[in-house]
Short mmCIF file of C-alpha atoms in Angstrom, two decimals:
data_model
loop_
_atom_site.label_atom_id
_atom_site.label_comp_id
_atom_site.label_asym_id
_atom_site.label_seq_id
_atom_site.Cartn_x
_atom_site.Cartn_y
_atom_site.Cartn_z
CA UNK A 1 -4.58 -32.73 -80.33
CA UNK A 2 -2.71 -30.14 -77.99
CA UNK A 3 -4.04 -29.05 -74.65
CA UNK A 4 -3.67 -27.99 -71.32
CA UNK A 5 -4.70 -29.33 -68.42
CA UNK A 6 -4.31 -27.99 -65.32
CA UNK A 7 -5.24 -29.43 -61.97
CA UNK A 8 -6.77 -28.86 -59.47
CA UNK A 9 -10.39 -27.20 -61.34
CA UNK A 10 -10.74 -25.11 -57.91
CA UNK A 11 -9.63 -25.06 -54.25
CA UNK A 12 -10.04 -23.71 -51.13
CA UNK A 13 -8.13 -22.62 -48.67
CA UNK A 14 -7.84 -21.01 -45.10
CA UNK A 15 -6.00 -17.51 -45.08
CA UNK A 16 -2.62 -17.78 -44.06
CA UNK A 17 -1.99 -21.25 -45.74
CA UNK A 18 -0.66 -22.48 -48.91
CA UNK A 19 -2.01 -24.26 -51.87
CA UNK A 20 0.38 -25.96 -55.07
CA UNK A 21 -1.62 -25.83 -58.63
CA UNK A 22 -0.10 -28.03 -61.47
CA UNK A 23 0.29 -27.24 -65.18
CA UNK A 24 -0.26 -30.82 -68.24
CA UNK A 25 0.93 -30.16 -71.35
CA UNK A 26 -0.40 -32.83 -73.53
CA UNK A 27 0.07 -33.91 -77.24
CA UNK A 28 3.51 -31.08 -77.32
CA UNK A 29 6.18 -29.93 -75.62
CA UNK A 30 6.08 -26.44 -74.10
CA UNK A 31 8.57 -24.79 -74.38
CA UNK A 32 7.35 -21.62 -72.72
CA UNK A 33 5.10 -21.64 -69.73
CA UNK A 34 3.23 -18.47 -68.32
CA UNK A 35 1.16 -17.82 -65.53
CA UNK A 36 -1.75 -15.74 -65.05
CA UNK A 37 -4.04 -14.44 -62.83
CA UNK A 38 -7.40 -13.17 -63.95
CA UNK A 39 -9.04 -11.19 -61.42
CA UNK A 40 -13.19 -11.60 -60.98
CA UNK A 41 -13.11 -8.27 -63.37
CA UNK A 42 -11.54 -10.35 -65.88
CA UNK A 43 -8.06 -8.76 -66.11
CA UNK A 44 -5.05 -10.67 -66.79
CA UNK A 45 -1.98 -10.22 -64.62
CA UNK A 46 1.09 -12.37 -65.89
CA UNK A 47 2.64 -13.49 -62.77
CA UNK A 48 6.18 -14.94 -64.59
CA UNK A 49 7.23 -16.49 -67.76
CA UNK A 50 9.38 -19.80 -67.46
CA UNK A 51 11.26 -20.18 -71.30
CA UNK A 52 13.50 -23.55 -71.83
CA UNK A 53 17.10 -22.75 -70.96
CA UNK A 54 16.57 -19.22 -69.02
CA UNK A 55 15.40 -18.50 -65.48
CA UNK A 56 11.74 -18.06 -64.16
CA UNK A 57 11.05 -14.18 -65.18
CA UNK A 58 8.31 -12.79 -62.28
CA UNK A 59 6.66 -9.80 -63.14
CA UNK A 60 6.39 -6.84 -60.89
CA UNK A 61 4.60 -6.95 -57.90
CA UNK A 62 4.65 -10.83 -58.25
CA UNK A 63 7.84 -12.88 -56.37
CA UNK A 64 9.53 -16.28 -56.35
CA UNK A 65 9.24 -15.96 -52.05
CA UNK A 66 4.93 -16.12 -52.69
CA UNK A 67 5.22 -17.39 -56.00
CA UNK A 68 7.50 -20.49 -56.45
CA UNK A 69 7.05 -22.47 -59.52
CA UNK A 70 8.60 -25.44 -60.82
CA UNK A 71 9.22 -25.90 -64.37
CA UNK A 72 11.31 -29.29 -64.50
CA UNK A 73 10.48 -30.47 -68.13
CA UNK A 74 8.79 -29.14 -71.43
CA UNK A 75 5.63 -31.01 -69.99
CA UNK A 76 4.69 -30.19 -66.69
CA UNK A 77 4.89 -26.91 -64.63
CA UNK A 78 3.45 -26.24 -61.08
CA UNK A 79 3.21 -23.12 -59.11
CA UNK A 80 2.41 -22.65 -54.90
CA UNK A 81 0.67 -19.50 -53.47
CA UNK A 82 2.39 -19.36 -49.87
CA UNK A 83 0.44 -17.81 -47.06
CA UNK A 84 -2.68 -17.06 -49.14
CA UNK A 85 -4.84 -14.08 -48.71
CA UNK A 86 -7.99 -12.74 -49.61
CA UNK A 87 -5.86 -10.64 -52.24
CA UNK A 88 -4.77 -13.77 -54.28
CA UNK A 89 -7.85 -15.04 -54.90
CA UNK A 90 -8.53 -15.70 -58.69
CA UNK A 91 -8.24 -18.03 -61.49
CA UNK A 92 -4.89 -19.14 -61.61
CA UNK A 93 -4.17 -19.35 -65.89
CA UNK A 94 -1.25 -21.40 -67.29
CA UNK A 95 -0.71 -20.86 -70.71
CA UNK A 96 2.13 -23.31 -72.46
CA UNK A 97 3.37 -22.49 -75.89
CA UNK A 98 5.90 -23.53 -78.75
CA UNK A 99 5.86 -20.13 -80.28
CA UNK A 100 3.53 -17.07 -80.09
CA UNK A 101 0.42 -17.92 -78.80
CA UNK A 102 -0.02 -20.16 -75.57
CA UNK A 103 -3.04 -22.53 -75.30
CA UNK A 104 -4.44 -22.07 -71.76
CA UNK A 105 -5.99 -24.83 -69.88
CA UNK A 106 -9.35 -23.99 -67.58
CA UNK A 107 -7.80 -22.64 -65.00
CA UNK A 108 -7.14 -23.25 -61.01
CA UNK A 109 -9.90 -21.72 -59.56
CA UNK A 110 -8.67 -19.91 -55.71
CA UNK A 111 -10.91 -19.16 -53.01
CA UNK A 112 -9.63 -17.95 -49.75
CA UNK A 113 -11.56 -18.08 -46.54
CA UNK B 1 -0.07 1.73 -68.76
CA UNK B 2 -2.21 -0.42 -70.48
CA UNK B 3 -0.31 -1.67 -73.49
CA UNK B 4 -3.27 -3.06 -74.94
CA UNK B 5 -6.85 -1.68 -75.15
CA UNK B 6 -10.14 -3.11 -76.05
CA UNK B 7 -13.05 -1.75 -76.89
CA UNK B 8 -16.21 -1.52 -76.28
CA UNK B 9 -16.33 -3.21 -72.78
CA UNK B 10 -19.70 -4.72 -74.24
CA UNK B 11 -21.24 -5.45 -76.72
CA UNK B 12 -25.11 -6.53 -77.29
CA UNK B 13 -25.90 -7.48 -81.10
CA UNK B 14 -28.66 -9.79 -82.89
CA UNK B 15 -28.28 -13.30 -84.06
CA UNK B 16 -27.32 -12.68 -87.95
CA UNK B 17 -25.46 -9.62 -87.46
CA UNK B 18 -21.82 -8.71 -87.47
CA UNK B 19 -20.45 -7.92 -84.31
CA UNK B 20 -17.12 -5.69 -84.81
CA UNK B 21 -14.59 -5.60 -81.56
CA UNK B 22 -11.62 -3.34 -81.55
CA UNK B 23 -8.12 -3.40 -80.16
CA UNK B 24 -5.26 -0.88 -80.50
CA UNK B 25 -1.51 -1.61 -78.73
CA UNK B 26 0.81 0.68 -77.79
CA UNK B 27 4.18 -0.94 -78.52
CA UNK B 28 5.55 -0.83 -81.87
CA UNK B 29 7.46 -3.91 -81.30
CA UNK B 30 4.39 -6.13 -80.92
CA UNK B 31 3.87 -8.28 -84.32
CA UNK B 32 1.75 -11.18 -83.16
CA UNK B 33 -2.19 -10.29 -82.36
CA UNK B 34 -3.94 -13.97 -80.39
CA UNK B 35 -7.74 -13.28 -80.01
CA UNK B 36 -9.16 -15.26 -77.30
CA UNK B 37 -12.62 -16.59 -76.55
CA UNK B 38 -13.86 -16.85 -73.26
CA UNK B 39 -16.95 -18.60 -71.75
CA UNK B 40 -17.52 -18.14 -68.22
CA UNK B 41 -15.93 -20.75 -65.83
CA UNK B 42 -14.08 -22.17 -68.71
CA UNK B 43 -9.97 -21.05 -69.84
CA UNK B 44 -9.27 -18.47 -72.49
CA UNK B 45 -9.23 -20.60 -76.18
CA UNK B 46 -7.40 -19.29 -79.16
CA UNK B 47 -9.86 -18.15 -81.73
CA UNK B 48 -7.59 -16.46 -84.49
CA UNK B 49 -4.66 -14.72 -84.62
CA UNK B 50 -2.45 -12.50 -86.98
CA UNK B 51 0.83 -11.51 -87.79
CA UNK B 52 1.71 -7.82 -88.04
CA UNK B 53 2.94 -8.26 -92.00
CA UNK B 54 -0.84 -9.25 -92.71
CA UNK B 55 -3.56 -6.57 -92.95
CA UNK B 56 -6.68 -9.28 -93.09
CA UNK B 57 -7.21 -12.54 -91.56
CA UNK B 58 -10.05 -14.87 -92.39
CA UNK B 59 -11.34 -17.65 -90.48
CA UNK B 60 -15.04 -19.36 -90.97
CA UNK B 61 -17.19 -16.24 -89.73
CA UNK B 62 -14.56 -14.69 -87.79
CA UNK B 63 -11.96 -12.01 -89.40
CA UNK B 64 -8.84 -9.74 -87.81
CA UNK B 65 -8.56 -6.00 -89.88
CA UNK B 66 -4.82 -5.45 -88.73
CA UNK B 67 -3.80 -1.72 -89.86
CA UNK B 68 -0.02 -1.37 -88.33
CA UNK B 69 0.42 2.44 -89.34
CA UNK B 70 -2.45 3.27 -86.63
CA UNK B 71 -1.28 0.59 -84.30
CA UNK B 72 -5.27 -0.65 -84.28
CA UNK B 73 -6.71 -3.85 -85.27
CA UNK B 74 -10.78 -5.30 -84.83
CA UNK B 75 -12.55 -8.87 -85.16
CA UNK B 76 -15.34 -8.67 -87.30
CA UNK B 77 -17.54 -11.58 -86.03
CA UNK B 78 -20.14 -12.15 -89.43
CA UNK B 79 -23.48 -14.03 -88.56
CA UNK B 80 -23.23 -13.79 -85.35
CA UNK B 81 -24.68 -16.78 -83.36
CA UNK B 82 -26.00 -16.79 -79.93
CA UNK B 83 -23.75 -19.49 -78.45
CA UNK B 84 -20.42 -16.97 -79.43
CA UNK B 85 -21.66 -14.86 -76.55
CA UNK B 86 -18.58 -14.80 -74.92
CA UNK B 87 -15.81 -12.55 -73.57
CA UNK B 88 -13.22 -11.98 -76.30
CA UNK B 89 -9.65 -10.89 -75.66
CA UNK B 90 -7.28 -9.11 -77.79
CA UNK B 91 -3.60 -9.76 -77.20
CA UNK B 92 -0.22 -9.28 -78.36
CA UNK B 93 3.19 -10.11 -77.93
CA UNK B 94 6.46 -10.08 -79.31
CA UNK B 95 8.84 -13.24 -80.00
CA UNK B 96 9.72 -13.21 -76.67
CA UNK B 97 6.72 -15.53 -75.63
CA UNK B 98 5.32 -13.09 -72.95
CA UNK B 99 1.22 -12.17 -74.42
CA UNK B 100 -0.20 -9.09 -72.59
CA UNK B 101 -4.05 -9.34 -73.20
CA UNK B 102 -6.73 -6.28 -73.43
CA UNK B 103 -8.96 -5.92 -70.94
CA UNK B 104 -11.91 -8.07 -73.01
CA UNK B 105 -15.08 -7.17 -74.63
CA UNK B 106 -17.69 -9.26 -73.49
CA UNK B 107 -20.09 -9.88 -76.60
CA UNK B 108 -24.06 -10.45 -76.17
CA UNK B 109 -25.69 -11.94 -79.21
CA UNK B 110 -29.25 -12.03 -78.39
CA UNK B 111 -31.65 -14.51 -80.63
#
């Protein structure tokens, strides 16, 4: 079957520094990849929207500079948080689709010390 | 703004009951509806989902009541079990792939 895997489950890391999170597809080919942010009150925050043949779409208040993400097939997808703050802690959501509705894998768990 | 809205914020029924969880949108242009299921520590699955041309979507226990004109739409959750105590997630999104989700209702079902 389809799903997402995403890698790693959580991390930690020291304010100031950076941390790279990964993105599987497995079983189909994404050809849209999103990423989310849900706070600890639950809230989503799309953070950009990577679509096959267009550019990496970042929402506002959410940049390429603190947000880089790689999207260099329809399988695999990876996004840094540079200099990480207390601010940008969260679970880290990719959700990879073919259509309308993404499948999500379990998340990259951030904790900032 | 908050395109999409959920309500209530939670919900506390009994095992056997129907548990009803509501969602309006404010975008006209929005004709896809994802519902999400949520279990602490775990991703956000895909539970059931409707197009905006439907008015009623069926599932096992779980149905979507889409009514466009009113821009509202609930999942009706019949026999409600203890282990779908869960946060659930209304969303919607056009064909341009980008889903903004509701803020979630997170459902008790007490045995």
């Amino acid at each position: 079957g389809a799903l997402v895997y995403q890698y790693p489950r959580r991390t930690i890391c020291k304010s100031g520094t950076s941390m790279r999170m990964e993105c599987q597809a497995v079983g189909f080919q994404a050809t849209s990849v999103a990423w989310y942010r849900q706070s600890p009150q639950k809230t989503f925050e799309l953070i950009a929207l990577s679509t096959v043949n267009s550019a990496i779409k970042y929402e506002q208040n959410f940049t390429q500079e603190k947000f880089p993400i790689s999207h260099p097939n329809l399988s695999f997808s990876s996004m840094t948080v540079l200099n990480a703050y207390l601010e940008d802690r969260g679970l880290y959501l990719c959700g990879a689709g073919t259509g309308q509705a993404p499948l999500f894998g379990e998340g990259t768990r951030l904790s900032v010390l | 703004q908050q395109q999409v809205r959920q309500s209530p914020q939670s919900l506390t029924v009994w095992e056997g009951e129907t548990a009803i969880l509501n969602c309006s949108y404010e975008n006209s242009a929005f004709d896809y509806f994802p519902w999400y299921q949520q279990f602490p520590g775990e991703g956000p699955a895909l539970l059931i989902s409707i197009l905006s041309v439907s008015d009623k979507k069926e599932d096992g226990r779980f149905t979507i009541f889409f009514n466009k004109r009113e821009k509202k739409l609930s999942l009706h959750i019949a026999d409600s079990q203890p282990g779908d105590s869960a946060t659930y997630f209304c969303a919607a999104n056009t064909n341009a792939y980008k889903v903004i989700f509701g803020k979630g209702t997170h459902l008790h079902v007490l045995p």
